[in-house]
Structure formats: structure tokens, C-alpha cells
XYZ file of C-alpha atoms in Angstrom:
404
model
C 140.484 195.325 165.219
C 140.440 198.770 166.697
C 136.987 200.295 166.657
C 136.496 204.072 168.130
C 134.099 204.436 171.293
C 131.770 207.390 169.707
C 131.404 205.010 166.219
C 129.189 203.403 167.774
C 128.152 205.766 171.263
C 126.599 208.483 170.788
C 126.720 209.605 175.194
C 129.726 211.168 176.171
C 132.562 208.263 177.058
C 131.309 206.177 180.731
C 133.312 203.507 182.452
C 131.186 200.550 181.842
C 131.866 197.362 180.492
C 129.135 198.643 176.993
C 132.606 200.673 176.359
C 134.332 197.240 175.889
C 135.975 196.435 172.417
C 133.586 193.412 172.388
C 131.019 193.897 173.203
C 130.669 196.314 170.593
C 132.378 193.934 168.334
C 129.740 191.403 169.042
C 126.870 194.455 168.831
C 128.076 194.949 165.077
C 128.247 191.563 164.210
C 124.589 190.867 165.656
C 123.397 194.120 163.496
C 125.156 193.266 160.087
C 124.316 189.245 160.388
C 120.144 189.889 160.645
C 120.958 192.560 157.653
C 123.184 190.656 155.316
C 122.258 186.883 156.419
C 119.217 187.357 157.374
C 117.837 189.839 155.293
C 116.393 192.070 157.856
C 116.401 195.189 156.682
C 117.632 198.530 158.204
C 114.720 199.869 159.479
C 113.896 196.566 161.321
C 117.915 196.415 162.542
C 117.879 199.407 163.636
C 114.802 198.437 166.275
C 116.390 196.048 167.152
C 119.070 198.206 167.717
C 117.207 200.089 169.979
C 116.026 197.441 172.306
C 119.873 196.228 172.624
C 119.870 200.293 174.152
C 116.769 200.240 176.251
C 118.269 196.661 177.736
C 122.414 197.853 178.166
C 120.363 201.330 179.554
C 118.620 198.812 182.464
C 121.760 197.040 183.098
C 124.300 199.828 183.471
C 122.132 201.959 184.684
C 122.219 204.924 182.398
C 119.732 206.010 180.569
C 121.237 209.039 178.892
C 123.302 205.937 176.863
C 122.675 206.281 172.877
C 123.750 203.576 170.547
C 124.080 204.303 166.649
C 121.077 202.326 164.994
C 122.250 202.500 161.225
C 123.035 199.028 159.852
C 125.715 200.706 157.576
C 127.769 202.587 160.727
C 128.214 198.698 161.633
C 128.772 197.255 158.735
C 131.447 200.610 157.878
C 133.150 199.358 160.699
C 133.792 196.381 160.084
C 134.226 196.844 156.650
C 132.078 195.513 154.930
C 130.510 198.268 153.478
C 132.099 198.139 149.713
C 133.248 200.989 147.772
C 130.584 202.614 145.816
C 131.199 205.525 142.938
C 127.852 207.397 142.859
C 126.546 209.114 140.187
C 123.742 211.724 139.506
C 122.005 209.809 136.034
C 119.962 211.523 132.806
C 116.458 208.975 133.576
C 116.300 209.182 130.174
C 119.674 208.572 128.367
C 121.511 207.517 130.976
C 124.754 210.165 130.564
C 126.370 210.349 133.784
C 127.165 213.179 135.620
C 129.476 214.364 138.827
C 127.698 214.643 142.209
C 129.428 218.237 142.955
C 128.850 219.619 139.222
C 125.289 218.424 137.626
C 123.514 220.611 134.900
C 120.035 221.481 135.054
C 119.652 219.595 131.634
C 121.139 216.649 130.090
C 124.067 218.517 127.767
C 124.626 214.626 126.444
C 124.112 214.280 122.223
C 123.869 210.499 121.184
C 125.666 211.837 117.602
C 128.362 214.498 117.361
C 125.877 216.360 115.328
C 122.730 215.979 117.421
C 120.459 217.633 119.316
C 121.716 217.443 123.115
C 119.016 215.545 125.563
C 118.025 217.943 127.059
C 116.221 216.052 130.719
C 115.713 217.781 133.403
C 118.230 216.354 136.104
C 117.778 217.674 139.244
C 114.218 217.206 141.246
C 112.723 219.539 144.636
C 112.742 217.176 147.448
C 111.076 218.186 151.034
C 112.957 217.952 153.533
C 113.693 218.796 157.520
C 115.645 221.543 156.418
C 113.707 223.352 154.374
C 113.330 222.076 150.127
C 116.307 220.625 148.369
C 117.223 219.713 145.140
C 118.310 215.632 144.165
C 119.433 214.221 141.129
C 116.464 212.478 139.775
C 118.191 209.656 139.142
C 121.405 207.942 140.600
C 123.657 205.279 139.450
C 126.049 203.621 142.201
C 128.951 200.895 140.920
C 131.376 198.870 142.983
C 134.789 200.194 142.713
C 136.514 197.527 141.444
C 139.623 198.360 142.555
C 138.595 198.706 146.373
C 136.758 195.301 145.186
C 139.603 192.992 144.031
C 141.950 193.537 147.079
C 139.174 192.497 148.838
C 138.764 189.472 147.259
C 142.284 188.824 147.095
C 143.245 189.798 150.935
C 141.018 187.024 152.354
C 143.342 183.489 153.367
C 143.521 181.120 150.801
C 142.188 182.695 147.680
C 145.531 183.460 145.951
C 146.524 179.451 146.772
C 143.109 178.398 145.282
C 144.365 180.872 142.174
C 147.133 179.612 141.699
C 146.488 176.564 140.349
C 144.920 177.829 137.240
C 148.354 178.120 136.186
C 149.615 174.982 136.679
C 147.345 173.245 135.106
C 147.706 171.023 131.860
C 145.423 171.604 129.134
C 144.541 168.286 126.878
C 146.439 166.934 123.843
C 145.381 168.230 120.383
C 141.852 167.265 119.511
C 141.370 165.650 123.660
C 138.714 166.357 125.200
C 138.042 169.811 127.143
C 136.326 169.223 130.481
C 136.530 174.006 131.605
C 137.563 177.252 130.069
C 141.020 176.507 131.787
C 141.454 173.453 128.319
C 139.965 175.767 125.365
C 141.403 178.016 122.552
C 139.942 181.279 123.848
C 142.119 180.387 127.373
C 146.023 180.315 125.718
C 144.325 183.336 122.961
C 146.314 185.594 125.383
C 149.605 183.836 125.363
C 150.791 183.771 128.917
C 148.548 186.299 130.481
C 146.510 183.241 131.358
C 150.055 181.865 132.592
C 151.322 183.831 134.538
C 150.922 184.508 137.994
C 149.380 187.588 139.472
C 146.905 187.837 136.377
C 143.741 187.089 136.831
C 140.748 186.478 133.980
C 136.985 187.157 134.582
C 134.212 186.943 132.678
C 131.900 189.434 132.439
C 128.148 189.543 132.851
C 124.627 191.541 132.344
C 121.376 190.755 132.273
C 117.699 192.721 133.171
C 115.410 191.217 135.510
C 111.719 192.619 136.804
C 111.984 192.818 140.751
C 108.649 193.194 140.938
C 108.714 189.219 139.016
C 107.224 188.907 135.464
C 103.715 187.569 137.707
C 102.697 190.572 139.449
C 100.116 191.439 135.751
C 100.175 195.047 134.883
C 103.330 195.995 136.324
C 106.625 195.969 134.354
C 109.608 197.538 135.511
C 113.052 196.539 134.429
C 117.192 196.373 136.352
C 119.979 194.653 134.879
C 122.360 193.228 137.165
C 125.880 193.839 135.934
C 128.812 191.554 137.572
C 131.869 189.534 136.672
C 133.410 186.436 138.353
C 136.726 185.310 139.067
C 137.716 182.586 136.213
C 140.975 181.413 137.677
C 138.596 180.162 140.341
C 137.156 176.230 140.247
C 133.398 176.185 138.924
C 132.413 174.888 142.600
C 134.219 178.334 143.575
C 133.135 180.653 140.991
C 129.861 181.660 141.160
C 129.702 180.877 145.242
C 128.250 185.630 145.955
C 131.110 185.527 147.991
C 133.291 185.542 145.105
C 131.797 187.374 142.241
C 132.460 191.193 141.891
C 129.304 192.587 141.627
C 129.596 195.740 139.724
C 126.278 197.511 139.933
C 122.818 198.026 137.844
C 121.469 199.800 135.804
C 118.779 202.062 137.509
C 115.549 201.780 136.115
C 112.370 201.412 135.544
C 113.919 200.461 131.853
C 116.713 199.696 130.287
C 118.890 201.032 128.741
C 118.332 201.427 124.741
C 121.292 200.202 122.258
C 122.840 203.179 122.301
C 122.686 204.776 125.672
C 123.721 201.444 127.131
C 127.191 202.658 126.412
C 126.335 205.287 129.257
C 125.792 202.988 131.663
C 129.091 200.180 130.576
C 131.877 203.461 130.441
C 132.296 203.640 133.986
C 133.213 199.906 134.868
C 134.955 199.156 131.696
C 137.351 202.380 133.148
C 137.790 200.107 135.806
C 139.012 197.087 133.732
C 141.019 198.909 131.631
C 143.283 200.108 134.227
C 144.008 196.405 135.633
C 144.810 195.061 132.089
C 148.852 196.623 132.854
C 148.484 196.077 136.354
C 148.354 198.408 139.251
C 150.075 197.324 142.623
C 147.540 195.968 144.925
C 147.821 194.395 148.953
C 147.384 190.655 148.926
C 147.013 188.400 151.699
C 150.432 186.771 151.084
C 151.620 189.386 149.825
C 150.701 192.637 152.431
C 153.835 194.804 151.261
C 151.858 193.935 147.404
C 151.931 192.650 144.391
C 151.634 193.575 140.630
C 148.147 192.191 139.246
C 146.775 192.213 135.770
C 142.922 191.696 134.886
C 141.601 190.631 131.137
C 138.029 189.661 130.293
C 137.242 186.872 128.198
C 133.860 186.060 127.707
C 131.155 188.174 127.320
C 128.041 185.914 128.959
C 124.289 186.584 129.137
C 120.792 185.792 127.323
C 121.120 187.148 123.462
C 119.433 190.592 123.803
C 121.653 191.542 126.782
C 124.230 190.183 124.387
C 123.668 191.774 121.339
C 122.881 195.342 123.326
C 125.774 195.178 125.732
C 128.364 194.083 122.993
C 126.760 196.246 119.880
C 125.894 193.758 117.708
C 122.590 193.318 115.476
C 119.328 191.612 116.730
C 117.345 188.165 115.318
C 115.051 190.518 113.114
C 118.054 192.696 111.763
C 119.656 192.883 108.130
C 122.855 191.292 109.339
C 121.234 188.915 112.071
C 124.083 187.048 113.221
C 126.898 188.293 115.621
C 129.298 185.511 114.682
C 128.326 185.375 110.690
C 128.176 187.730 108.053
C 124.895 185.428 106.473
C 121.595 187.972 105.676
C 118.605 187.615 106.480
C 117.658 186.837 102.852
C 119.186 183.764 103.570
C 118.132 182.985 106.394
C 117.704 179.488 105.129
C 120.730 178.689 104.575
C 121.912 175.670 106.526
C 125.321 174.738 104.412
C 127.773 176.266 107.369
C 130.404 175.637 104.980
C 129.142 178.783 103.056
C 128.842 180.954 105.686
C 131.765 183.132 106.284
C 132.335 184.236 109.836
C 132.557 187.310 111.465
C 136.126 188.254 112.660
C 136.567 190.611 115.671
C 139.387 193.233 114.022
C 136.349 193.906 111.266
C 134.126 193.770 114.097
C 136.169 196.459 115.891
C 136.428 198.399 112.477
C 133.033 198.441 112.485
C 132.638 199.816 115.627
C 134.897 202.619 115.720
C 132.920 203.497 112.472
C 129.529 203.878 113.621
C 131.700 205.091 116.822
C 133.216 207.817 114.103
C 129.678 208.919 112.210
C 128.927 212.758 112.893
C 125.252 212.613 112.779
C 122.437 209.126 113.242
C 121.848 208.617 109.726
C 125.244 208.042 109.053
C 125.041 205.584 111.968
C 122.152 203.780 111.060
C 123.576 203.583 107.310
C 126.572 201.441 109.072
C 124.814 200.334 111.454
C 122.845 198.724 108.070
C 125.588 197.135 106.499
C 127.829 195.540 108.820
C 125.402 194.953 112.478
C 127.600 196.541 114.366
C 126.990 199.699 116.145
C 130.005 201.046 119.200
C 130.192 199.442 122.787
C 132.146 199.878 125.596
C 133.560 196.494 125.234
C 135.165 197.673 122.311
C 138.005 199.763 124.519
C 139.401 196.055 125.995
C 141.343 195.843 122.939
C 142.886 192.341 123.928
C 139.139 191.108 123.656
C 137.971 189.091 119.788
C 134.165 190.689 120.034
C 133.521 187.190 118.308
C 135.455 184.536 119.744
C 134.440 186.250 123.244
C 130.787 186.064 123.150
C 128.900 183.636 124.986
C 125.664 182.539 125.308
C 124.584 182.072 129.275
C 123.060 178.440 129.924
C 119.517 179.279 131.214
C 120.751 182.157 132.789
C 121.948 179.298 136.058
C 125.751 180.758 136.158
C 125.104 182.901 137.887
C 121.371 184.016 138.505
C 120.816 179.830 139.545
C 117.333 180.407 137.475
C 117.102 176.716 135.739
C 114.933 175.269 137.572
C 111.832 178.282 136.936
C 112.433 177.139 132.790
C 112.197 173.052 133.735
């Protein structure tokens, strides 16, 4: 690995052991380890780097030597810093704008014939160089293609994934031990048994970073994550194997309609891989064709209804899986329940999106219990069959112990 000396040493090049790449690498590793593994803040890591600088100045008798003390420099040199796509985000409706082309006011419309949002998008920040216009809110997502290439460049990961293609499903009526044995896994035809095809689960949920134990403080941020279902369960949810797509900007959650603005860019990245892209991997550095599909949407009920564009529990069309009405909620005869179909839900969602006014959209929602969701753009998914309640949030968040 080659790290330019000027990346870390601010002083002019000097003939000293400090400039040995191995020493620079060790300093990089120490800073990154403190920040990532030990949870030390960027400011405190910078203080450690300052101490190292003083020690090296004394040891090398070079008082003019200066080290870059920003841990992000070290992480970038070690290729630990993910590729982040940043954009300005409307504080009210979460509409996104490219950083180089931010209008003064938000132009997003909730429906084609509704008024523009009109929220101011920038504010003045006083800096050492003088007043500067900056976005009031930023929305950052991790680039999926960049993460996927990193994921597949790890030694041994492709060998582990290959075992999912060789898995033998139980005979009809047999016991299912995991998603590889499920009808959903085989519903995509040969996709889940073809090498180079990866299947992911999509998870979303909101949390209060101040914890719910702090009275009077209520803010909410949403975590959006995907895990590769081709990995065995014991590896599937390890942090290093989870694609952390991004967090919804706080301090409040997107609404049932503005959630589409948050999910749009993430779905763009997933859609691009359905037809496949050539990526360099550990076993195939020259590149191989990789395809990606998403089967389950996971989360608690409120998160699933919001992200999936489905009605809540108090709506007339309260169920995401059948057409039972609220007036018939006491009907416990399962044989009289009419199951929803993915095609019907998608058609209703398309109808909702095509409506020109908020009133027309509300009428469609009352009739069908469905709004538009960005996940409908993944046309191969069944929006009904592929919605899964997260068990006590335990797979991704590991908070089962807090509920017991």
C-alpha cells in the first residue's frame, strides 16, 4: 500500500525515519482504531495526534515538523472512509437538492397541483472568512455501488456467499429453517440460485438518539440498512456485513408522503443493480457481473406502513395483507378474509401517484389503503408477500434485552 508522505506530513520532506511508510501506516492505524473501535471523538483523536507530533519533534530534533491531525485524513488513506453522497434537504418536506444548485426556497409540491413547499433552504453561517450561505439541512447516504465493491473485495466473502446457491430446499411440506427454504426465496425464479446474484433485506426504523429515558426531549432519526441474505444467519447481521444506507435527517420523522423523498436515492442505487453491473471482486479483480434484488422490507409496524405506503392500524383499510375493513375488525373467520395481491396494491399506488390533487389522492387512499412508495420502483417485488414484521428489532438493533 502506498501513502504519499504529503498526505500526513505538512512540513517539507525531510530525511528522517518519520517518513518511513510503515511508521506513517502505524500512525494512521492508531488514529483510525481509536475513532472506529474505541469510539474516541475526532477532536480527541486530534489531541492524540498532537501528542505524537510533540514526541516525534523531540525524538527527531525537528521542531518544525507538523502532522495532519484530522482522523478523516487517516481513514481516507486507509480506504476506510465510505463514499458518501450528500445533498441539501428541505427541513420541512425532505426534498433533495444538489449542493451546487440550491434554490432560495423549496420548490417541491406534494401533488402536481398543490402549492410549492416554500421552506427556506439556506442559512447564514459566520465563519473566519466571513458570512457564508450553507444548507439548513443535509441528507447523506452511503453510495451502494462503492459499498458493494468493498464488500465483495474482502477475502473469503464470495466463498461464503456461494454456499447459498448450493443450498437444497426441503421437500414440500418439510420444515423451513430459514429464508433459503422459504417460498419467497424461490419466488424470483433462478435469481437466488445463480452465482453473482445477491439478495438483500431492507430495514428501516426511527429512534430517539437522546433515548426515551430523558423526559421532555423528543427527537427522531431514522436508520436505513440492508443486509445480504446470501450470508448465513450468524454472519448476516454483523456490522461489517451490513450496508448502512443512511439516516433520515432530524429532528422529526418524514411524514407518510415525504418519506418518498428520503428513499428515492437509495432505491436509485438498488434499481441500477437489478440488470447487473460489472464489479471488481477479491476472486475476480478483473470484474464480474453482479446483480442485486431486494426481497423483505423489515421493521416495526409503523415503519413498515410509512415506508411501504400502507395505511395505519386506525384506517378503514387497516390491514396490509387483506382487504378487511375496520367495521369488520371483529371478524375472526380467516376463511372470509380476502388476501391482497401485490399487483392490486401496485396498481392502487400508481393510481395514487398519478392523481393531480391532494384531495384526489386522499380519496384513493381511503378506498384502497395505499399510497405511493419508492419501493414500488423495484418491480420484481411483491409488496404484500415481501413485508415482514421485525421481531422486537432484534436482528439489526439487538435491543431484545430492553423489551424483556
